[in-house]
Coordinates of C-alpha atoms in Angstrom, one line a residue:
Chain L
X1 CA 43.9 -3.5 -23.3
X2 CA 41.9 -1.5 -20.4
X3 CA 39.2 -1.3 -23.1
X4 CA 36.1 -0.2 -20.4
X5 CA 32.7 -1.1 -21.4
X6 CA 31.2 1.7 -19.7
X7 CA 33.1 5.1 -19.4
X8 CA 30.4 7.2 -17.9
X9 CA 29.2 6.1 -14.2
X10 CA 27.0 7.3 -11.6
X11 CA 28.7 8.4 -8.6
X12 CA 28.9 11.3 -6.2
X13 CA 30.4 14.4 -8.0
X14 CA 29.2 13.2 -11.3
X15 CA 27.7 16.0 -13.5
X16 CA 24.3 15.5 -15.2
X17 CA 22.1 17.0 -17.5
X18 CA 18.1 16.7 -16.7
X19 CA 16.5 15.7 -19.6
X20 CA 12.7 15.3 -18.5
X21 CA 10.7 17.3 -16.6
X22 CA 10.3 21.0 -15.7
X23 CA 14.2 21.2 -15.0
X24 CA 14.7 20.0 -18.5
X25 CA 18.1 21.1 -20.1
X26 CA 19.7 21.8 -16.6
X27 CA 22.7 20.8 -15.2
X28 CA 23.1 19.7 -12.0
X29 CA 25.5 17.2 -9.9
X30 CA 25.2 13.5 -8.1
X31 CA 25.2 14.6 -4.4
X32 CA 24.0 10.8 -3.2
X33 CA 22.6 8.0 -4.4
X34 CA 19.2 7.1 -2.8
X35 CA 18.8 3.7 -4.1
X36 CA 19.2 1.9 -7.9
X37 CA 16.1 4.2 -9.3
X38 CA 17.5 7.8 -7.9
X39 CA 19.7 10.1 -6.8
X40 CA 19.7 13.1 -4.7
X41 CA 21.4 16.0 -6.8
X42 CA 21.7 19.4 -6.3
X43 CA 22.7 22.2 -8.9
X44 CA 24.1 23.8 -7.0
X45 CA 20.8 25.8 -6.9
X46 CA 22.1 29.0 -6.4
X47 CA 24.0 28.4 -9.6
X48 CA 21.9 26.7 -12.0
X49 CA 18.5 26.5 -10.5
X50 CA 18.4 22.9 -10.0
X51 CA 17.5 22.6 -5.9
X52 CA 18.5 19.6 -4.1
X53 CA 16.0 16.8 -4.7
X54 CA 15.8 13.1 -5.9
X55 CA 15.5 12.6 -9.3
X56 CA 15.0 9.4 -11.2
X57 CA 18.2 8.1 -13.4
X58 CA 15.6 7.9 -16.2
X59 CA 15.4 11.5 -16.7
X60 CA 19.0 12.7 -16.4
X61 CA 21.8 11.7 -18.7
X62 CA 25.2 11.7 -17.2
X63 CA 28.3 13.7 -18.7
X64 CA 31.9 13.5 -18.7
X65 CA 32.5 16.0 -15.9
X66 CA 32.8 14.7 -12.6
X67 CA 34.2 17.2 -9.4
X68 CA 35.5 15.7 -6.4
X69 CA 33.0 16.6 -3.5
X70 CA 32.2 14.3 -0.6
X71 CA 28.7 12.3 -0.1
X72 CA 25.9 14.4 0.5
X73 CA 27.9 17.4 1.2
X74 CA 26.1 21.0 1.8
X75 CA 25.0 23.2 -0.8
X76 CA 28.3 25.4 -0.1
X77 CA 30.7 23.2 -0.2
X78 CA 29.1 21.6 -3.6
X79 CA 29.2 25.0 -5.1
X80 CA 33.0 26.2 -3.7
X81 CA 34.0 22.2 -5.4
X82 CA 31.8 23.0 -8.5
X83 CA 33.3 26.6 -9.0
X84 CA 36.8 25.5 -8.1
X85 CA 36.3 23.0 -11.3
X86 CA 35.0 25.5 -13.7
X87 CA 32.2 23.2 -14.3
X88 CA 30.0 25.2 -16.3
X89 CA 32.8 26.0 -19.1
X90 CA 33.5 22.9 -19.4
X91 CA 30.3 21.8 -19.9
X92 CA 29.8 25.0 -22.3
X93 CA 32.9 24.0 -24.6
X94 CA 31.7 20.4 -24.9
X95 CA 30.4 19.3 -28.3
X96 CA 27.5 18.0 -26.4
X97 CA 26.4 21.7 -25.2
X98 CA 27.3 23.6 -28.3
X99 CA 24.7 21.2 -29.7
X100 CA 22.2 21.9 -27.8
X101 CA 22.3 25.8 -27.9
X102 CA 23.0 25.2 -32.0
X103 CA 19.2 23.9 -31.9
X104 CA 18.2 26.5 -30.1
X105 CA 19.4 29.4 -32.1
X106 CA 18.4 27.6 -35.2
X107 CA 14.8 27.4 -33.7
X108 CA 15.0 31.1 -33.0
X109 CA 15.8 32.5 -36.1
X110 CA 13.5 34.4 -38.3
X111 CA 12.7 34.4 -41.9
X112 CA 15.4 37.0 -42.7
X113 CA 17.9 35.3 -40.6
X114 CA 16.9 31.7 -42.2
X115 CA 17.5 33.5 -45.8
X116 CA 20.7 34.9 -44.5
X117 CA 22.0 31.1 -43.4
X118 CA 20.9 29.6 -46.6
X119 CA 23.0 32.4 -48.4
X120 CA 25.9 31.7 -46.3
X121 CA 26.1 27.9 -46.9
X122 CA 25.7 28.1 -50.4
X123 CA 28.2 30.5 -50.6
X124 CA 30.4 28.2 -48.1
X125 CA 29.6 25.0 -49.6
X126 CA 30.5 26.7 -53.3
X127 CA 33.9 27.4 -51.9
X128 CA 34.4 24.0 -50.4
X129 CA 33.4 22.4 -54.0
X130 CA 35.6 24.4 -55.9
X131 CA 38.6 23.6 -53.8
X132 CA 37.7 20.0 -54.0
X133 CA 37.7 20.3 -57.4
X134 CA 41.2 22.0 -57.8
X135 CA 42.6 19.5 -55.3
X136 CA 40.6 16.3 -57.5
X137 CA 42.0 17.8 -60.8
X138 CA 45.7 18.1 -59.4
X139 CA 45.8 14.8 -58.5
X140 CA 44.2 13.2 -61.5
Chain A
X1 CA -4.8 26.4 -0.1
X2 CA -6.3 28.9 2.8
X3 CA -3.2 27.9 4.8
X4 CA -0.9 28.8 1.9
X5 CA -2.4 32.1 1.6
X6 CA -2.1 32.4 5.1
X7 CA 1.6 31.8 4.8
X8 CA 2.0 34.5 1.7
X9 CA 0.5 36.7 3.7
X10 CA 2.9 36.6 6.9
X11 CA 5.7 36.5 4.8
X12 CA 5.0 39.9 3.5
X13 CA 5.6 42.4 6.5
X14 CA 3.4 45.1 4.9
X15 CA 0.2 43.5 5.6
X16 CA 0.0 41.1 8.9
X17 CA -2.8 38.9 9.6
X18 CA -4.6 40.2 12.2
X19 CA -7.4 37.4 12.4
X20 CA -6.5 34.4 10.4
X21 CA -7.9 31.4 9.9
X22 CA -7.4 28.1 12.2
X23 CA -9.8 25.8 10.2
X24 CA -12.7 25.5 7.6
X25 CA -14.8 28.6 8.8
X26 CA -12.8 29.0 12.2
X27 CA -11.1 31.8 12.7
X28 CA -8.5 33.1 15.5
X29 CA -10.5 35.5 17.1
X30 CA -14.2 35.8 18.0
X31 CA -16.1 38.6 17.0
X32 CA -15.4 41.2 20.3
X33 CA -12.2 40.1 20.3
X34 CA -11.3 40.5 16.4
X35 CA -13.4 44.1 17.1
X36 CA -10.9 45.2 20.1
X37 CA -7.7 44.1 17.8
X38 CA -8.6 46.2 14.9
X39 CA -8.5 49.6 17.1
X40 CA -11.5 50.6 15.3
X41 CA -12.9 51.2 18.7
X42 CA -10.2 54.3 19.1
X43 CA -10.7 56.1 15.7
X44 CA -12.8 58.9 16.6
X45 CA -15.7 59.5 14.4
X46 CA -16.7 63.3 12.9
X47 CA -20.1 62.6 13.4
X48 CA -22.9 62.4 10.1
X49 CA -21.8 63.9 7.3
X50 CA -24.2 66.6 5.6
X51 CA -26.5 65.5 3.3
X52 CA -25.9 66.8 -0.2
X53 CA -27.9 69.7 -0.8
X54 CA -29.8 69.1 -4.1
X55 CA -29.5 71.9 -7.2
X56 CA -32.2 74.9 -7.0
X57 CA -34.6 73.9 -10.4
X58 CA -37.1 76.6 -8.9
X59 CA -36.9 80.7 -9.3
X60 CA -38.4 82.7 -7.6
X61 CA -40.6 85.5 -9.9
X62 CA -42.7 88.4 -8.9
X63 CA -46.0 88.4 -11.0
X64 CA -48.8 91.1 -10.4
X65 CA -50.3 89.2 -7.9
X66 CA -47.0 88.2 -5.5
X67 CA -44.0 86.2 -5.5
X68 CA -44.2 82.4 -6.9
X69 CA -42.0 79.7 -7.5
X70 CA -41.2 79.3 -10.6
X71 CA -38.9 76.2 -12.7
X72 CA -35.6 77.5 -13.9
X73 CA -36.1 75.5 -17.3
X74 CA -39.7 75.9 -19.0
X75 CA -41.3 72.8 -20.3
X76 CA -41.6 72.5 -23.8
X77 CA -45.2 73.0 -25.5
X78 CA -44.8 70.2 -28.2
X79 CA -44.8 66.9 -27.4
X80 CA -45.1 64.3 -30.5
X81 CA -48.8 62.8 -30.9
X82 CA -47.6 59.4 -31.6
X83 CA -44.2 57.3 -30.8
X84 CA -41.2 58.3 -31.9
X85 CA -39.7 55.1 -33.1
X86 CA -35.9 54.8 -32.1
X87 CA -33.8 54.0 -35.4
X88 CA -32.6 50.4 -35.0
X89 CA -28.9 49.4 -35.1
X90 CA -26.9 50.0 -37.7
X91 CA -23.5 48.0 -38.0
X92 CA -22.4 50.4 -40.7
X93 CA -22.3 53.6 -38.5
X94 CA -19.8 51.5 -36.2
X95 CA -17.0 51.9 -38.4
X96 CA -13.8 52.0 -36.4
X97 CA -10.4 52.5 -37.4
X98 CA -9.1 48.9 -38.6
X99 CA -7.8 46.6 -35.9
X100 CA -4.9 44.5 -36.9
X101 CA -2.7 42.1 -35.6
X102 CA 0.1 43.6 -33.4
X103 CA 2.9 42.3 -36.0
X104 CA 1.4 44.2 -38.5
X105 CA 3.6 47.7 -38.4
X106 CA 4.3 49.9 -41.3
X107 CA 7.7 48.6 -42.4
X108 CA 7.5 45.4 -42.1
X109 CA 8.3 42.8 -44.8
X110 CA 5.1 40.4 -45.2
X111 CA 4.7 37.3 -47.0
X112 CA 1.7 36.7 -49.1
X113 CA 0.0 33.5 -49.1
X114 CA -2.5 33.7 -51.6
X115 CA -3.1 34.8 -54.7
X116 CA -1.0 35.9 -57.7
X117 CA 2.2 36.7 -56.0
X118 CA 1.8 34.4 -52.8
X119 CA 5.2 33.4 -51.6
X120 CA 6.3 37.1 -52.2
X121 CA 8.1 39.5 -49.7
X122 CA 6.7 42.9 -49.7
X123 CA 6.7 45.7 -48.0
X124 CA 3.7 46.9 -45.9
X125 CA 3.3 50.6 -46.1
X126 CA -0.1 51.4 -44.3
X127 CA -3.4 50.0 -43.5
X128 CA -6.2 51.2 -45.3
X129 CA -9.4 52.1 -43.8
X130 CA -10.8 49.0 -44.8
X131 CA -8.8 47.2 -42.9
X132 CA -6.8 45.4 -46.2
X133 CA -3.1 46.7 -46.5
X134 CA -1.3 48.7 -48.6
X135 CA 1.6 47.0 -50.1
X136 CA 4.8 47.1 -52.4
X137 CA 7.4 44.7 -54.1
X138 CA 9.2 47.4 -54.0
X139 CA 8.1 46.7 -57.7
X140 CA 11.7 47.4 -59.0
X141 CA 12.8 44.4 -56.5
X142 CA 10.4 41.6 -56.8
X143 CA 7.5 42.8 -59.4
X144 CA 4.4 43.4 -57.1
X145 CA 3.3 46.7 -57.3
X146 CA 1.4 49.1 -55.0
X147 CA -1.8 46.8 -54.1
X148 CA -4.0 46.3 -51.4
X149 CA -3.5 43.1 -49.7
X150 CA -6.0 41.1 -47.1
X151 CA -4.2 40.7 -43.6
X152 CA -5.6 37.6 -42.9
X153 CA -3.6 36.3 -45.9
X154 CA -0.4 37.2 -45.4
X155 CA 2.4 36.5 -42.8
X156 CA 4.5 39.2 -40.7
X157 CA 7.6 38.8 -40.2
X158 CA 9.5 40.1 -37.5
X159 CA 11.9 42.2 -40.0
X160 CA 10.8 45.7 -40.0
X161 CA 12.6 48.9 -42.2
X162 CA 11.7 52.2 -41.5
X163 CA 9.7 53.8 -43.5
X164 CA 9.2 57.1 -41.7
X165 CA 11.5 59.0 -44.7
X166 CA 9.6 57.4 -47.5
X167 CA 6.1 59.4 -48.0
X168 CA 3.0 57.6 -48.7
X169 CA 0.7 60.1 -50.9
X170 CA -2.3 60.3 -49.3
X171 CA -4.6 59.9 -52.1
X172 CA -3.8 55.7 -52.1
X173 CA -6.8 54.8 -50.6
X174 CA -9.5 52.3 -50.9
X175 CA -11.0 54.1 -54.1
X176 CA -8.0 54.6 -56.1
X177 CA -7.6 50.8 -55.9
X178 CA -11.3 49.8 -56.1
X179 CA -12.0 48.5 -59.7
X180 CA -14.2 50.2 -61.7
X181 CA -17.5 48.3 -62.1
X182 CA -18.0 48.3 -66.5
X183 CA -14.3 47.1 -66.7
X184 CA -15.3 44.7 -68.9
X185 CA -18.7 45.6 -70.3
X186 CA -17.7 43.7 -73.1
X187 CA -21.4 41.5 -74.0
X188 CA -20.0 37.6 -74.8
X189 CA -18.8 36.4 -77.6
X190 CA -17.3 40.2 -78.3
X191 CA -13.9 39.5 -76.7
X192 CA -11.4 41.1 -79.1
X193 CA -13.6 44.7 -78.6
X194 CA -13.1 43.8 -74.6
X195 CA -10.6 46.7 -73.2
X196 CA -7.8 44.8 -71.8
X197 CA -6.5 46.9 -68.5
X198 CA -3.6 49.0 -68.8
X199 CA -1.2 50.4 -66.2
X200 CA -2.1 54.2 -65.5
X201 CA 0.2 56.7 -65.9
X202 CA -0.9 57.6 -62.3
X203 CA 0.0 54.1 -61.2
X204 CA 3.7 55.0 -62.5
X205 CA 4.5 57.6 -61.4
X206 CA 2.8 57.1 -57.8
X207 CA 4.8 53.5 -58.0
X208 CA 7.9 55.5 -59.0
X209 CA 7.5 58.0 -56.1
X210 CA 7.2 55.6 -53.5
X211 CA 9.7 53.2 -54.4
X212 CA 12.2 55.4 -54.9
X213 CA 12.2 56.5 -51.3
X214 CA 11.7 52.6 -50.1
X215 CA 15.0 51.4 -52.3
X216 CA 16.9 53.8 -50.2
X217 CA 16.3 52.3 -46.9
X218 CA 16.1 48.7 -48.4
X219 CA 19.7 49.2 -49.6
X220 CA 20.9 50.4 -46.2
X221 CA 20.7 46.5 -44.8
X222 CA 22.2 44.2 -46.7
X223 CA 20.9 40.7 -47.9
X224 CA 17.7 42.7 -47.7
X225 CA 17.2 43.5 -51.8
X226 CA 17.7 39.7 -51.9
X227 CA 15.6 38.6 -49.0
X228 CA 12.4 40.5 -50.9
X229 CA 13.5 38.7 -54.4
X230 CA 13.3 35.5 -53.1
X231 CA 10.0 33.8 -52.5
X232 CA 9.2 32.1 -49.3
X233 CA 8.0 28.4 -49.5
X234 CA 8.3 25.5 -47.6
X235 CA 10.2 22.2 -47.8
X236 CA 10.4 18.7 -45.8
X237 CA 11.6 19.5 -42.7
X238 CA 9.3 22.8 -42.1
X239 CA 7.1 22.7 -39.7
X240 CA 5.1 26.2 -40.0
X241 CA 3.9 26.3 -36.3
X242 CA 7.6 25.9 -35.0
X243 CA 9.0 28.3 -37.3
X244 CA 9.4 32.0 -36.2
X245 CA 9.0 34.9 -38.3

C-alpha cells in the first residue's frame, strides 16, 4: 500500500554521481539546494575531488545513499558525516558502481586479455549448457 | 592573465616579484627606483676583463739576411683552375638506422593486416635495415614462417615475450629474403617448364632454429600458443579506434 512513485529525492545529504562535465563519474553529496535548477554540493573535496560548487540537476543523477548532515554544513563536518557512513563502500558494492568500473576494465583490455575473456566464457557458457542439459533430460 | 602570473609568482617563495606589474605597461617601480631595489648598485665590479689573446699563426725564422716573420702553416701551391663543383644531395647516402613506432619492440606479438596471412599473430623478432620487420608464426603455431613484414601494415599489440634467449642468426637480412629477379624466367605460354618455388633447406633449418627457442618462451604463458593460433578480426560491436592493443 505505501507504493512511492518516486524513491530517490533531492535533499541535503543525498549522494550523487556527476554525470556531465569535467567531474564526470564523481561522487559527491547535496550540501544545499540553490533553487529548482541547482544544488550546491560538495565531495567532500578532499575525498573525492569534487569542490564545493553549484551544479545543475541535469548533470548529476542521484543514488540511494543519503548521510545525515545539516544544510550547508562545512567541508569537515560533511566529510567526518560522510566517513562515519562509509559512503564510498557503499557506493563501491552497489550494482550501479560495479557497472561502471566493469566498462572500464573491459575498455582497458588488450588483445591478449580480450582472447583470454572470450576463452573463458566459452568455456563458462559450455559448462552452464551442459548442466542445463542434464537438468532438461532428468526432468523430461 | 599578467595578474595571474603575477599571483603564481608570489605564491612561489623562491622567486619574489621585485617590480611587478600594476597595469597594461605600468609597473610598480620607476626606473631609479626598480635600479636601487635590485642592489645591483652594491655588487662590486672586477673591472674589464682581458681581451682574449688570439693564437700565434706567425714564426719567427732566421734567414741569411735577418729574422722574419714567418706563417706557422704554408700555403698550398695548387689551387684548381676552374670550380670545383660541390656533389649535390644525395638521399641515398642518408641512410639511417630504421625509425619505428615505439610499440614496435622485439618480442612483441603483431597482427598483420594485409596480405596472405593478415589477421595472423606473429612474433616480431627484429627490424631489418630496411626498415620492414622480421617475423614468425612461430611456424609450428600458426603456419607463417620467418618473413619480412611492412610496419605500416601490421598492428602492435601491447603483449611482449622475451626473446633475449632465443638467437636470431645474423645472416636473416634483407638479401636472404629478397627474391631473386629470373624467378620465373619462364617466356609465356611455357608454364609447365616454369620452376615452381620450393622451401630451401636453409629456410628449414634456419625456421627450425629459431622456433625452437621461441616455443620455449611461448609455452611459459599460457593461453599464449592459442592466442597466436587464432586470427584477429573484427565483429559488430568493434570499434578499432576504441580498442586497445
Amino acid at each position: 500500500m505505501s507504493q512511492r512513485v518516486f524513491r530517490r529525492f533531492v535533499e541535503v545529504g543525498r549522494v550523487c554521481l556527476i554525470n556531465y562535465g569535467p567531474l564526470e563519474g564523481k561522487i559527491c553529496v547535496i550540501v544545499d539546494v540553490i533553487d529548482e535548477n541547482e544544488a550546491l554540493v560538495d565531495g567532500p573535496s578532499s575525498i573525492t575531488g569534487v569542490s564545493r560548487q553549484s551544479i545543475p540537476f541535469s548533470r548529476i543523477s542521484l543514488t540511494d545513499i543519503t548521510i545525515n548532515i545539516p544544510r550547508s554544513c562545512r567541508h569537515k563536518t560533511l566529510v567526518k558525516a560522510f566517513n562515519q557512513e562509509n559512503v564510498l563502500e557503499r557506493w563501491a558494492k552497489t550494482k550501479w558502481a560495479r557497472k561502471i568500473a566493469s566498462k572500464e576494465t573491459r575498455a582497458n583490455l588488450n588483445d591478449f586479455q580480450r582472447f583470454q575473456v572470450m576463452i573463458a566464457k566459452k568455456k563458462r557458457n559450455r559448462a552452464v549448457r551442459a548442466e542445463q542439459a542434464k537438468l532438461l533430460k532428468a526432468n523430461a | 592573465w599578467i595578474l595571474i602570473a603575477i599571483q603564481i609568482e608570489v605564491m612561489s617563495q623562491n622567486n619574489p616579484v621585485r617590480n611587478p606589474w600594476i597595469a597594461k605597461g605600468v609597473r610598480r617601480f620607476g626606473r631609479s627606483a626598480a635600479y636601487k631595489r635590485s642592489g645591483k648598485w652594491a655588487v662590486k665590479t672586477k673591472g674589464p676583463l682581458a681581451a682574449p689573446q688570439p693564437e700565434e699563426t706567425t714564426v719567427d725564422k732566421t734567414f741569411q739576411g735577418g729574422v722574419r716573420k714567418v706563417p706557422k702553416q704554408k700555403q698550398s701551391r695548387y689551387y684548381p683552375a676552374e670550380d670545383v663543383s660541390t656533389p649535390l644531395y644525395s638521399r641515398k647516402k642518408n641512410v639511417n638506422a630504421p625509425k619505428l613506432r615505439e610499440s614496435l619492440v622485439p618480442g612483441a606479438v603483431l597482427i598483420l593486416l594485409s596480405g596472405k596471412f593478415r589477421g595472423k599473430r606473429v612474433v616480431m623478432l627484429k627490424a631489418l635495415e630496411s626498415g620492414l620487420l622480421l617475423v614468425t608464426g612461430p611456424y609450428a603455431v600458426n603456419g607463417v614462417p620467418l618473413r619480412r613484414v611492412n610496419a605500416a601494415y601490421v598492428i602492435a599489440t601491447s603483449t611482449v615475450i622475451d626473446i633475449e634467449s632465443v638467437n636470431v642468426p645474423d645472416h636473416l637480412n634483407d638479401d636472404y629474403f629478397k627474391r631473386p629477379s629470373n624467378a620465373n624466367s619462364a617466356e609465356f605460354g611455357d608454364e609447365e617448364q616454369a620452376v615452381k618455388p620450393k622451401v630451401s633447406e636453409e629456410r628449414k633449418n634456419d625456421q627450425k632454429q629459431v622456433d625452437t627457442a621461441l616455443l620455449q618462451q611461448i609455452n611459459e604463458q599460457s593461453g599464449l600458443k592459442a592466442y597466436l593460433n587464432a586470427r584477429f578480426s573484427l565483429s559488430k560491436r568493434d570499434y578499432p579506434h576504441q580498442m586497445k592493443f
